[in-house]
Coordinates of C-alpha atoms in Angstrom, one line a residue:
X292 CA 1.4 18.5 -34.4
X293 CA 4.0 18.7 -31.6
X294 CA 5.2 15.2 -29.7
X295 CA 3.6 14.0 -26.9
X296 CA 7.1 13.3 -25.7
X297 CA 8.0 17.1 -26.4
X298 CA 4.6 18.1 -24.5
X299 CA 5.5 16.1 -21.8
X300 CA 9.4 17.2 -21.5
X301 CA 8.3 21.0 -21.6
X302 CA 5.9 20.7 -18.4
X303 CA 8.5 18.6 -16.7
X304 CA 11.8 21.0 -17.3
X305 CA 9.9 23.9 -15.7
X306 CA 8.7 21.3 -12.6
X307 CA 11.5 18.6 -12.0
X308 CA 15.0 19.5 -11.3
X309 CA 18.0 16.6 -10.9
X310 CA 16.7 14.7 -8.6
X311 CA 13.0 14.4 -9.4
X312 CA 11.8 11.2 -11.8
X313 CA 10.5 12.1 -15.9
X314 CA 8.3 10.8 -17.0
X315 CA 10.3 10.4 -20.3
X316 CA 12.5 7.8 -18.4
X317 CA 8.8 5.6 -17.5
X318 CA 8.0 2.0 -18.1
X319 CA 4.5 0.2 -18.2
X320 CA 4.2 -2.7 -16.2
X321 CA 4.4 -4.7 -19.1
X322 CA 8.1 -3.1 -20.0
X323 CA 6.5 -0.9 -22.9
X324 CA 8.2 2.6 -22.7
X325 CA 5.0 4.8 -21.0
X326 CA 5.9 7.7 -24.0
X327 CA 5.3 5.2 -26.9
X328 CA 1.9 4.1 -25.3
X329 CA 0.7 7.3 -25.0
X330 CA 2.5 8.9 -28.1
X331 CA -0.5 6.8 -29.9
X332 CA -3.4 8.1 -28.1
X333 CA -1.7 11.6 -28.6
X334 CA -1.6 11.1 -32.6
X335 CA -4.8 9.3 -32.6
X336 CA -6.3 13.1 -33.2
X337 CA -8.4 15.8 -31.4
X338 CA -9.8 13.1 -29.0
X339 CA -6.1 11.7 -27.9
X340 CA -4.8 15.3 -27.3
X341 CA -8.1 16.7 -25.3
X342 CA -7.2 13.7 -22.9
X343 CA -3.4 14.0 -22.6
X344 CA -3.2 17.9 -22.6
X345 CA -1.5 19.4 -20.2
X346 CA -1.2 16.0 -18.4
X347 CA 1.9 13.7 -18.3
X348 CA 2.2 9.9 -17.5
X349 CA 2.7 10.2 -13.6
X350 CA -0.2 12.8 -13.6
X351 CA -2.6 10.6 -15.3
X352 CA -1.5 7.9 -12.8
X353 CA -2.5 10.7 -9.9
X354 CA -5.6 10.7 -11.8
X355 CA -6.7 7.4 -12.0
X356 CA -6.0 6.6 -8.7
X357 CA -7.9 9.3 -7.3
X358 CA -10.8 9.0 -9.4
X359 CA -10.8 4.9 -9.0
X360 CA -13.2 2.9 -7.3
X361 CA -10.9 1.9 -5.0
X362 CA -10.1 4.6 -3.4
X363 CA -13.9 6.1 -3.2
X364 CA -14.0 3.2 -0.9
X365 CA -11.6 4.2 1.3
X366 CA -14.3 6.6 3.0
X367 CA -16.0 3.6 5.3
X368 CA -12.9 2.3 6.5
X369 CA -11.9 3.8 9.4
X370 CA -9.2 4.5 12.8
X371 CA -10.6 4.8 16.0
X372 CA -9.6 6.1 18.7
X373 CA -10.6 5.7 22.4
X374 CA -9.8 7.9 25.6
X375 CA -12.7 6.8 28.7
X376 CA -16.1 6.9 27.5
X377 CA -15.1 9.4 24.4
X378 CA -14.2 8.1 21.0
X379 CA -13.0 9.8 17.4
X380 CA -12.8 8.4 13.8
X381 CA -11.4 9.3 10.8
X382 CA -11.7 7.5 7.7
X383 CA -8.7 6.7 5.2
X384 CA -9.6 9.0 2.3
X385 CA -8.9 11.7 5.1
X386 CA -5.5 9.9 5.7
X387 CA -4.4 9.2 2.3
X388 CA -5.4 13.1 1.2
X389 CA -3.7 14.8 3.5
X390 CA -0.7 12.5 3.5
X391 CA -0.6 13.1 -0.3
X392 CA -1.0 17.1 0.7
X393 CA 2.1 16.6 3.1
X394 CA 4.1 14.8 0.2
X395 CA 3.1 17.0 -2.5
X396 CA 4.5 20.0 -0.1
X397 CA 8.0 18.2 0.0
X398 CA 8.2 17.3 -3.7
X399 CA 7.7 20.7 -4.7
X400 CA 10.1 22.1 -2.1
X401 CA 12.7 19.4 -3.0
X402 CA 11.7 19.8 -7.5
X403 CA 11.2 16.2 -7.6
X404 CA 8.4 14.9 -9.4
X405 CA 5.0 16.2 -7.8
X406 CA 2.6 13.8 -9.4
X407 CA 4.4 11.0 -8.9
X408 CA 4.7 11.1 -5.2
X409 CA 1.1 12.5 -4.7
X410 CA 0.1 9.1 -7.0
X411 CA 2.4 6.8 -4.6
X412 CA 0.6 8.1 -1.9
X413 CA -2.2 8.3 -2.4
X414 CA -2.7 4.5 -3.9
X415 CA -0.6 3.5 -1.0
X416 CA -3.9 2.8 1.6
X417 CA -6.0 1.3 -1.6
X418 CA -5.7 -2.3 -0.9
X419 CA -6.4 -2.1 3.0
X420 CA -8.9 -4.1 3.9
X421 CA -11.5 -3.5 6.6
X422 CA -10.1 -2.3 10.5
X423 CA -6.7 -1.2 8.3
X424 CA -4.2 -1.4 10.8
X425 CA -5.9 -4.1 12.7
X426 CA -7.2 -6.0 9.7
X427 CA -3.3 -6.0 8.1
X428 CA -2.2 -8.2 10.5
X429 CA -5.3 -10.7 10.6
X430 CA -5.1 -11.2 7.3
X431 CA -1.8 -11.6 6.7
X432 CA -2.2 -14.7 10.1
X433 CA -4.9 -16.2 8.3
X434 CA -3.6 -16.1 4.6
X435 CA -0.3 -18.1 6.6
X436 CA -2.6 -20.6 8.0
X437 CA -4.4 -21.6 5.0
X438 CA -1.1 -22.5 3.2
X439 CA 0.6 -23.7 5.8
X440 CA -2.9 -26.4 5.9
X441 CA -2.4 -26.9 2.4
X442 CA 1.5 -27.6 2.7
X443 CA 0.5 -29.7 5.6
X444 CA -1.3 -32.0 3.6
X445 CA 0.4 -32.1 0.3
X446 CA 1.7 -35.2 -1.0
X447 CA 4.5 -34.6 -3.4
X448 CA 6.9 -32.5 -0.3
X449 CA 10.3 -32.1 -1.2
X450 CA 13.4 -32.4 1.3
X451 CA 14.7 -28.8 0.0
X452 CA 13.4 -25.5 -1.4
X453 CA 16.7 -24.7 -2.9
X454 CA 16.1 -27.6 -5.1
X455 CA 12.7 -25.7 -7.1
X456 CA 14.3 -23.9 -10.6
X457 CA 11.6 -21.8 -10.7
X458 CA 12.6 -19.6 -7.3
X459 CA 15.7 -17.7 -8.1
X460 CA 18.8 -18.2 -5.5
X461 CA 21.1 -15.2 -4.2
X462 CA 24.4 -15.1 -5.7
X463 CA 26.5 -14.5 -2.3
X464 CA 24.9 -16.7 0.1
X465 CA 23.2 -19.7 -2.2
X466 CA 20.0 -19.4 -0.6
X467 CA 16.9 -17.4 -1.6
X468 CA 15.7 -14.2 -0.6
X469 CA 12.3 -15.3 0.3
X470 CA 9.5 -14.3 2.3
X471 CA 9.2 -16.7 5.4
X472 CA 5.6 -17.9 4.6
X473 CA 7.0 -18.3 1.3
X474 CA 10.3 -20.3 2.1
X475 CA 8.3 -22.6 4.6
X476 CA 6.1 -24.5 1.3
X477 CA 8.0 -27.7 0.8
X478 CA 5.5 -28.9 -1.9
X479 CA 6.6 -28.1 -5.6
X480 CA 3.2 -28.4 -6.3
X481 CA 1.9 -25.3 -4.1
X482 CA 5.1 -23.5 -4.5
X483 CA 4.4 -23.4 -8.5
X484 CA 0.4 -22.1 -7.5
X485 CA 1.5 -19.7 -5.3
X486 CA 4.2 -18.4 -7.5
X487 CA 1.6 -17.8 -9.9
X488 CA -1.5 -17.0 -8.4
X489 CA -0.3 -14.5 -5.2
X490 CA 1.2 -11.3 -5.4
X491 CA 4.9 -11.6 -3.4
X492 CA 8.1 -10.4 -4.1
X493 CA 11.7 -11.8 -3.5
X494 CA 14.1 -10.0 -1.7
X495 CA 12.5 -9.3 2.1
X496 CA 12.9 -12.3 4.0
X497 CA 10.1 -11.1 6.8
X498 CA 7.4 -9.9 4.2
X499 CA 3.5 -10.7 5.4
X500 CA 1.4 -13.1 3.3
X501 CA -0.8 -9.3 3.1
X502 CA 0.4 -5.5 2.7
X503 CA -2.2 -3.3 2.0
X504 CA 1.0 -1.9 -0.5
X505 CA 1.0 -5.0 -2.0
X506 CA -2.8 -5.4 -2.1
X507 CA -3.4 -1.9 -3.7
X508 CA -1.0 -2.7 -6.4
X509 CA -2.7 -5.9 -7.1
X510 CA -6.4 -4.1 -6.8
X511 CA -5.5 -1.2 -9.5
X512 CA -3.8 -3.0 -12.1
X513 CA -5.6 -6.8 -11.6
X514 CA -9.0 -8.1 -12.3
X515 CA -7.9 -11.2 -10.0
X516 CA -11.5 -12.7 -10.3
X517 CA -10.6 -13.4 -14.6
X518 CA -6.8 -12.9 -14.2
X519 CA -6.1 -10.3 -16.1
X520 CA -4.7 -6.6 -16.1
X521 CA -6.8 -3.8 -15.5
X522 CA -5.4 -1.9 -18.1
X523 CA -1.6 -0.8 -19.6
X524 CA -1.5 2.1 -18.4
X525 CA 0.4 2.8 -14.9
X526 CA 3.6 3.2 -14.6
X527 CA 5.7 0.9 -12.8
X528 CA 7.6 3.4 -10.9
X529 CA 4.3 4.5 -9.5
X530 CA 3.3 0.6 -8.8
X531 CA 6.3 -0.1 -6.8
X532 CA 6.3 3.1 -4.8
X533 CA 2.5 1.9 -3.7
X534 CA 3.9 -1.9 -2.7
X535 CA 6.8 -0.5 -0.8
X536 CA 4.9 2.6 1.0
X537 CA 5.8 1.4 4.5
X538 CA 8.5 2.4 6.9
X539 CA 6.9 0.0 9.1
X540 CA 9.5 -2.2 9.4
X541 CA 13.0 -0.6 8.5
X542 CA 14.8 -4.1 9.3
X543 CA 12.8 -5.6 6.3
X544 CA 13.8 -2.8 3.9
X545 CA 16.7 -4.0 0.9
X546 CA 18.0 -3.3 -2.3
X547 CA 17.4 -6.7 -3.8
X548 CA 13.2 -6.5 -4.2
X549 CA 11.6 -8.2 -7.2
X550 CA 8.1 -9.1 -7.9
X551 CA 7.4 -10.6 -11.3
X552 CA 4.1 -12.2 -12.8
X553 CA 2.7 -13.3 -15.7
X554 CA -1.5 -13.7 -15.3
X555 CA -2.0 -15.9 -18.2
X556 CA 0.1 -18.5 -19.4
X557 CA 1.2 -16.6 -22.7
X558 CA 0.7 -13.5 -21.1
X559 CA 3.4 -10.4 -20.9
X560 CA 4.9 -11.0 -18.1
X561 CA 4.9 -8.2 -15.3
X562 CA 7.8 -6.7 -13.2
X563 CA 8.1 -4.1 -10.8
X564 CA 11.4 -4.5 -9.0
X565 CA 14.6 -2.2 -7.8
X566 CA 15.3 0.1 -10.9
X567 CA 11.9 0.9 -10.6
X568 CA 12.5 3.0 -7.3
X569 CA 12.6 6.8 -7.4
X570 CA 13.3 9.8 -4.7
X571 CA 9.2 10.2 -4.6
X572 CA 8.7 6.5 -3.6
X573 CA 10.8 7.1 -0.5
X574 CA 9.8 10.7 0.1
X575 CA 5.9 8.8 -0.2
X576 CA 7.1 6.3 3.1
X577 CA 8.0 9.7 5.1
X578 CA 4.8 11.4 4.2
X579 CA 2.6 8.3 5.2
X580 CA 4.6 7.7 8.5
X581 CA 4.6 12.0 9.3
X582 CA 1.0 12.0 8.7
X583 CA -0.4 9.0 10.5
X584 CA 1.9 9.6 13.6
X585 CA 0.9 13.8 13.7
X586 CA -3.0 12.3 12.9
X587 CA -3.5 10.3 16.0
X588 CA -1.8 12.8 18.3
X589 CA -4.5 15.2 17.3
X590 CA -6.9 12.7 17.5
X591 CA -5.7 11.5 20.8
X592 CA -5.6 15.3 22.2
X593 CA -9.4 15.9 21.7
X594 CA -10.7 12.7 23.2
X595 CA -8.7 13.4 26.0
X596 CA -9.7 17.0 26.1
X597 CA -13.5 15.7 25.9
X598 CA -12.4 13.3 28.9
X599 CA -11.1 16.4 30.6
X600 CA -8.0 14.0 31.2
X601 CA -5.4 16.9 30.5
X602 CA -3.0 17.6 27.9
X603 CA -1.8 14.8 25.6
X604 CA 0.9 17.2 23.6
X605 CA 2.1 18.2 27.6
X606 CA 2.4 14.4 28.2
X607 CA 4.4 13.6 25.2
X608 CA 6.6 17.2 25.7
X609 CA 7.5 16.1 29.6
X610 CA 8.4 12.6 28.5
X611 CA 10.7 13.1 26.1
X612 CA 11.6 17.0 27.2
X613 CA 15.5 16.1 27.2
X614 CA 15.6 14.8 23.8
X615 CA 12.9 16.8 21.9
X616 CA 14.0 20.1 19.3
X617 CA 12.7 23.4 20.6
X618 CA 10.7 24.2 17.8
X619 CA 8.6 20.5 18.6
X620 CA 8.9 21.3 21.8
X621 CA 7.5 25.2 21.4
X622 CA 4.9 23.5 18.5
X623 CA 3.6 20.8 21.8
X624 CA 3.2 23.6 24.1
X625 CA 1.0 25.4 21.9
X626 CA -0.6 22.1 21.0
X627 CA -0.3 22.9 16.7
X628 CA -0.3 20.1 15.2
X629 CA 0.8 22.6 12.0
X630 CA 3.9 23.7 13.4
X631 CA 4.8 20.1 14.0
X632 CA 4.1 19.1 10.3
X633 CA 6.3 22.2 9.1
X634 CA 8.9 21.0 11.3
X635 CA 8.8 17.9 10.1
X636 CA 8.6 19.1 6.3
X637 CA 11.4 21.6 6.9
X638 CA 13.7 18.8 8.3
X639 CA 12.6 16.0 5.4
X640 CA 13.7 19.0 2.9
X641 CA 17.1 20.3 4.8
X642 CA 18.2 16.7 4.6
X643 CA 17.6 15.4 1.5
X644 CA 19.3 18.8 0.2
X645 CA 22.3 18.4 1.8
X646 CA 22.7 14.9 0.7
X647 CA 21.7 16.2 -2.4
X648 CA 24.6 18.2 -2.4
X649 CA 27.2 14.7 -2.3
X650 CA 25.2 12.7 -4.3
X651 CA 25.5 12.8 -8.1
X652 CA 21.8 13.2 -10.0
X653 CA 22.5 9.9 -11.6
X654 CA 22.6 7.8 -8.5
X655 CA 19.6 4.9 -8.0
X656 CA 17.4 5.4 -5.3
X657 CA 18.0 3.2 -2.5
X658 CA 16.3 2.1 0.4
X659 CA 18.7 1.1 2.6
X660 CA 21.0 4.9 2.6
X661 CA 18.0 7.2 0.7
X662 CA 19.2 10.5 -0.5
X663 CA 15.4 11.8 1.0
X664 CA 15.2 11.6 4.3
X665 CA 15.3 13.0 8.0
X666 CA 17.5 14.4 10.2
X667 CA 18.8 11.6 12.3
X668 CA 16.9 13.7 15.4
X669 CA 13.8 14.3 13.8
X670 CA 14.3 10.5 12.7
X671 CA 14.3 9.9 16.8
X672 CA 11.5 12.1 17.4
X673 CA 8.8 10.6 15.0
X674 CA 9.9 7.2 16.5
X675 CA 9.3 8.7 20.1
X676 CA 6.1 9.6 19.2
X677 CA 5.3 6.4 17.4
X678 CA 6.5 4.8 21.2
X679 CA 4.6 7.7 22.9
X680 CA 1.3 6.3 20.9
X681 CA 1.9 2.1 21.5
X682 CA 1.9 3.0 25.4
X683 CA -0.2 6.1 26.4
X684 CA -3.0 6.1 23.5
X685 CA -3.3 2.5 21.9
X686 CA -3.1 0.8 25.1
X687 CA -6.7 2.1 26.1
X688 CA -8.7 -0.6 27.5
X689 CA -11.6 0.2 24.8
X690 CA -9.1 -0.3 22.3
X691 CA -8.0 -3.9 23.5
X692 CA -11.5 -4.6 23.7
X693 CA -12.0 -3.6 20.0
X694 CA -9.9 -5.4 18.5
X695 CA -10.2 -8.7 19.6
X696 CA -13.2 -8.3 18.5
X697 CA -12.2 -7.0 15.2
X698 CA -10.2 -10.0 14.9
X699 CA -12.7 -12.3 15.4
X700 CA -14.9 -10.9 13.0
X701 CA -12.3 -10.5 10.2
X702 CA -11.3 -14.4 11.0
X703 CA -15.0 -15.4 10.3
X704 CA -15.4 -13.3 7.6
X705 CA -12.4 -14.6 5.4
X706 CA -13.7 -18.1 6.3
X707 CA -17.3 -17.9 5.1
X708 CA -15.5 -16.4 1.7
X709 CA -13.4 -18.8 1.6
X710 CA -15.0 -22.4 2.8
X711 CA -18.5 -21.1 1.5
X712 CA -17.7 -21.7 -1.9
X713 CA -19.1 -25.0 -3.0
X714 CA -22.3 -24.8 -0.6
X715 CA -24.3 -21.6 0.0
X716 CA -21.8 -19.7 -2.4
X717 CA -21.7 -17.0 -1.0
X718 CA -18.1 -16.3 -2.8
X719 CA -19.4 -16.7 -5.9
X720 CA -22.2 -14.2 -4.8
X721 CA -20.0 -11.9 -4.4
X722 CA -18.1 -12.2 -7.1
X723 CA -21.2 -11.5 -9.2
X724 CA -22.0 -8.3 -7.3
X725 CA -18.3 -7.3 -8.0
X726 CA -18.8 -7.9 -11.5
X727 CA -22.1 -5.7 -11.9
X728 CA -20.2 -2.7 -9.5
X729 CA -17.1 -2.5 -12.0
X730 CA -18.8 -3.6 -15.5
X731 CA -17.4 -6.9 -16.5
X732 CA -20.5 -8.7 -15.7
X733 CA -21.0 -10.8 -18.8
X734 CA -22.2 -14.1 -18.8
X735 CA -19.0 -15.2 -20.6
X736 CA -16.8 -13.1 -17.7
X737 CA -19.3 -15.0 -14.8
X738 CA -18.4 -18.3 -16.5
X739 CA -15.0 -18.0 -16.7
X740 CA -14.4 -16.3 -12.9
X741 CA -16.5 -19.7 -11.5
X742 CA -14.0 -21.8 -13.5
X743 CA -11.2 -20.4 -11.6
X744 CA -12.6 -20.6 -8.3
X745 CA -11.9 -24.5 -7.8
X746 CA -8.1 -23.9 -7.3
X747 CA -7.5 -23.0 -3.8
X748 CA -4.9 -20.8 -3.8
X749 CA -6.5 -18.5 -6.9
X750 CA -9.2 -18.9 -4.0
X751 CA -7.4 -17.3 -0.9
X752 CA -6.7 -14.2 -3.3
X753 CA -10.0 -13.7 -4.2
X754 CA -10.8 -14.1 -1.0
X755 CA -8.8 -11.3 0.0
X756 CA -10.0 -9.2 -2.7
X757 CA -13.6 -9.3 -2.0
X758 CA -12.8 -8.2 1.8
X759 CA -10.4 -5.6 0.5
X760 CA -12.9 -4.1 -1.5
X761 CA -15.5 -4.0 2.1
X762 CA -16.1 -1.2 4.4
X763 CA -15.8 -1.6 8.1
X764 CA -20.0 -2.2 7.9
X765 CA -20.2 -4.7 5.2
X766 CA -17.8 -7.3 7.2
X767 CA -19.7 -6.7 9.9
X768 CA -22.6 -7.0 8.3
X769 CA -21.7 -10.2 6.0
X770 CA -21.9 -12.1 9.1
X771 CA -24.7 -10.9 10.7
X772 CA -23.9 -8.3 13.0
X773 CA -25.6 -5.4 11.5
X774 CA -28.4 -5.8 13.4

């Protein structure tokens, strides 16, 4: 019987070239080698084999993300997007498939690791919880609020942070690398409970309380509700690519990243951090960014077109027509979307080749100078569209009006989680339906889930969770306004 480790390294030599991650090189979150852990399924006999044929373990992580729960319910969350009286939607499956499509394209092209990227991807979006893009930033306000309340009223503050073992200092500068909401806890107390209990990571000073990268790392490999891990099986690489998806905010992006956690006391602890980063995890922050930008141009081109408003790709091409390539230029005139994805593909490829070409196939991946990237132009264009979007789409007058209502509603909705919990229950409620959706609902699994809930801060995750795991229709519909 031939090695699962040879099985793997003779589908991966005919697919990945220098640059691309092996899966021979792959660590568990738990730190177990990923070929060990699967070497024993392989020799467990017929049944082991039938499983892992033909598969490797970034493809079975592209698999069990796109056949999770998850990510089915991706499909009733939704972007919408306004011109006048005319309105389209598209829900995130669409996003994170064809963003995955877009990647998978630009792995093969470049021979990095195909099924990596395409599993980054496409368990980057995950986590999001209700009104995505709206709904990141509500969250993220509210989870602030609740521990800065807690903070507020804790008893046992201390003068300095810097004083807490437990929060590990930077070597240059003394201080630590912390997330603000993070740095501003003054209580030992609720610094210890939110070490344990939240999912953050050192090394990005400006990090949200909520990422839907972090949240879809926490939903795949957590069952928050008992504390423990899903399962062993994904690899950390892949984990770390899903938490650091976003080019959001390039400012925020460093080398020094870190999350570590251990679920139990006793438990293995859990890492993902730097030397987890590959070429696909940045190649996966391209993709995302190329396919959401390109998306709502599209999107924004037919409403207007129903509006009879005129030509959104003329707009953008008059705007910017002294700065703009001629083959974008050429693709906006035609108004093909296509031809502005191959440019953008064709670019991503030329570039990382070239650097490539003076790099050495040993060197880390990095964040701050990545070997895969654009064109410095191409890097301006996508951030001209990006602009072109803020002011000429997003700033529709329906839009405004949407989302403060959206953020009303999310507001309410992670309150009557959250403050519900001891009188109508409706948490706990929720919990239970949880439970009976993914299997673990055992009067023993119910017991110990409500024994958690009286901590607050095990609370506000939970919290999060069951929202997370809504569509756009169940928050509305949690608090009435389904009918």
């Amino acid at each position: 019987m031939a090695k699962y480790a040879d099985h793997v390294k003779e589908i991966e030599d005919a697919t990945v070239r220098d640059y691309g991650f092996r899966s021979n090189h792959g660590t568990l979150l738990q730190g177990e080698f990923a070929l060990k852990y699967y070497s024993d399924l392989w020799q467990s006999g017929s049944e082991g084999q039938a499983r892992l044929s033909g598969r490797t373990p970034t493809h079975l992580d592209r698999d069990r993300v796109l056949y999770s729960d998850a990510f089915r319910e991706q499909d009733d969350k939704y972007h919408t997007l306004y011109y006048g009286n005319s309105r389209r939607s598209r829900n995130y499956t669409t996003h994170s498939l064809r963003a995955a499509h877009v990647g998978r394209t630009a792995a093969q092209r470049l021979g990095l690791n195909v099924e990596l990227a395409e599993a980054i991807i496409l368990a980057s979006k995950v986590g999001a919880v209700p009104f995505v893009h709206r709904g990141r930033v509500q969250v993220a306000t509210w989870l602030q609020n609740q521990i800065a309340e807690m903070n507020k009223h804790a008893t046992d503050k201390e003068t300095g942070p810097a004083e807490i073992a437990m929060f590990k200092l930077d070597e240059a500068s003394g201080e630590m690398i912390l997330p603000g909401w993070i740095n501003s806890i003054d209580s030992p107390r609720l610094r210890s409970e939110v070490s344990q209990l939240l999912p953050w990571a050192e090394g990005t000073v400006d990090a949200p309380a909520y990422q839907s990268g972090v949240e879809s790392y926490w939903t795949l490999t957590t069952n928050s509700y008992l504390r423990e891990s899903r399962d062993k099986g994904f690899l950390a690489q892949t984990m770390y690519g899903a938490w650091r998806h976003s080019l959001a905010n390039r400012d925020a992006l460093s080398n020094k990243f870190k999350h570590s956690i251990s679920l139990n006391s006793g438990a293995i602890r859990r890492t993902i951090s730097q030397e987890h980063a590959t070429h696909e995890a940045v190649l996966g922050r391209y993709c995302d960014d190329i396919t959401w930008v390109l998306e709502n141009l599209n999107e924004a081109a037919r409403v207007a077109a129903l509006e009879g408003a005129g030509n959104v790709y003329s707009r953008l091409a008059r705007q910017y027509r002294d700065e703009f390539d001629p083959l974008v230029s050429a693709a906006l005139a035609g108004s093909d979307s296509g031809k502005l994805y191959t440019y953008y593909i064709d670019d991503l490829v030329r570039t990382s080749v070239e650097n490539m070409a003076d790099a050495n196939p040993g060197d880390a991946a990095t964040e701050v100078e990545p070997i895969v990237s654009l064109s410095p132009r191409a890097d301006r264009t996508l951030s001209n569209m990006k602009a072109f979007l803020k002011t000429e789409v997003f700033s529709d007058y329906r839009i405004a009006f949407r989302n403060q209502t959206i953020d009303v509603v999310l507001y309410n909705t992670l309150d009557l989680i959250y403050k519900s919990w001891d009188r109508d229950r409706v948490l706990a409620h929720l919990i239970r339906e949880r439970a009976r959706a993914e299997g673990w609902d055992s009067k023993e699994n119910l017991d110990a889930a409500e024994r958690l809930l009286p901590n607050a801060v095990h609370r506000l995750q939970v919290t999060v969770d069951l929202l997370a795991a809504m569509s756009d229709r169940e928050a509305f519909s949690l608090i009435g306004l389904d009918s």
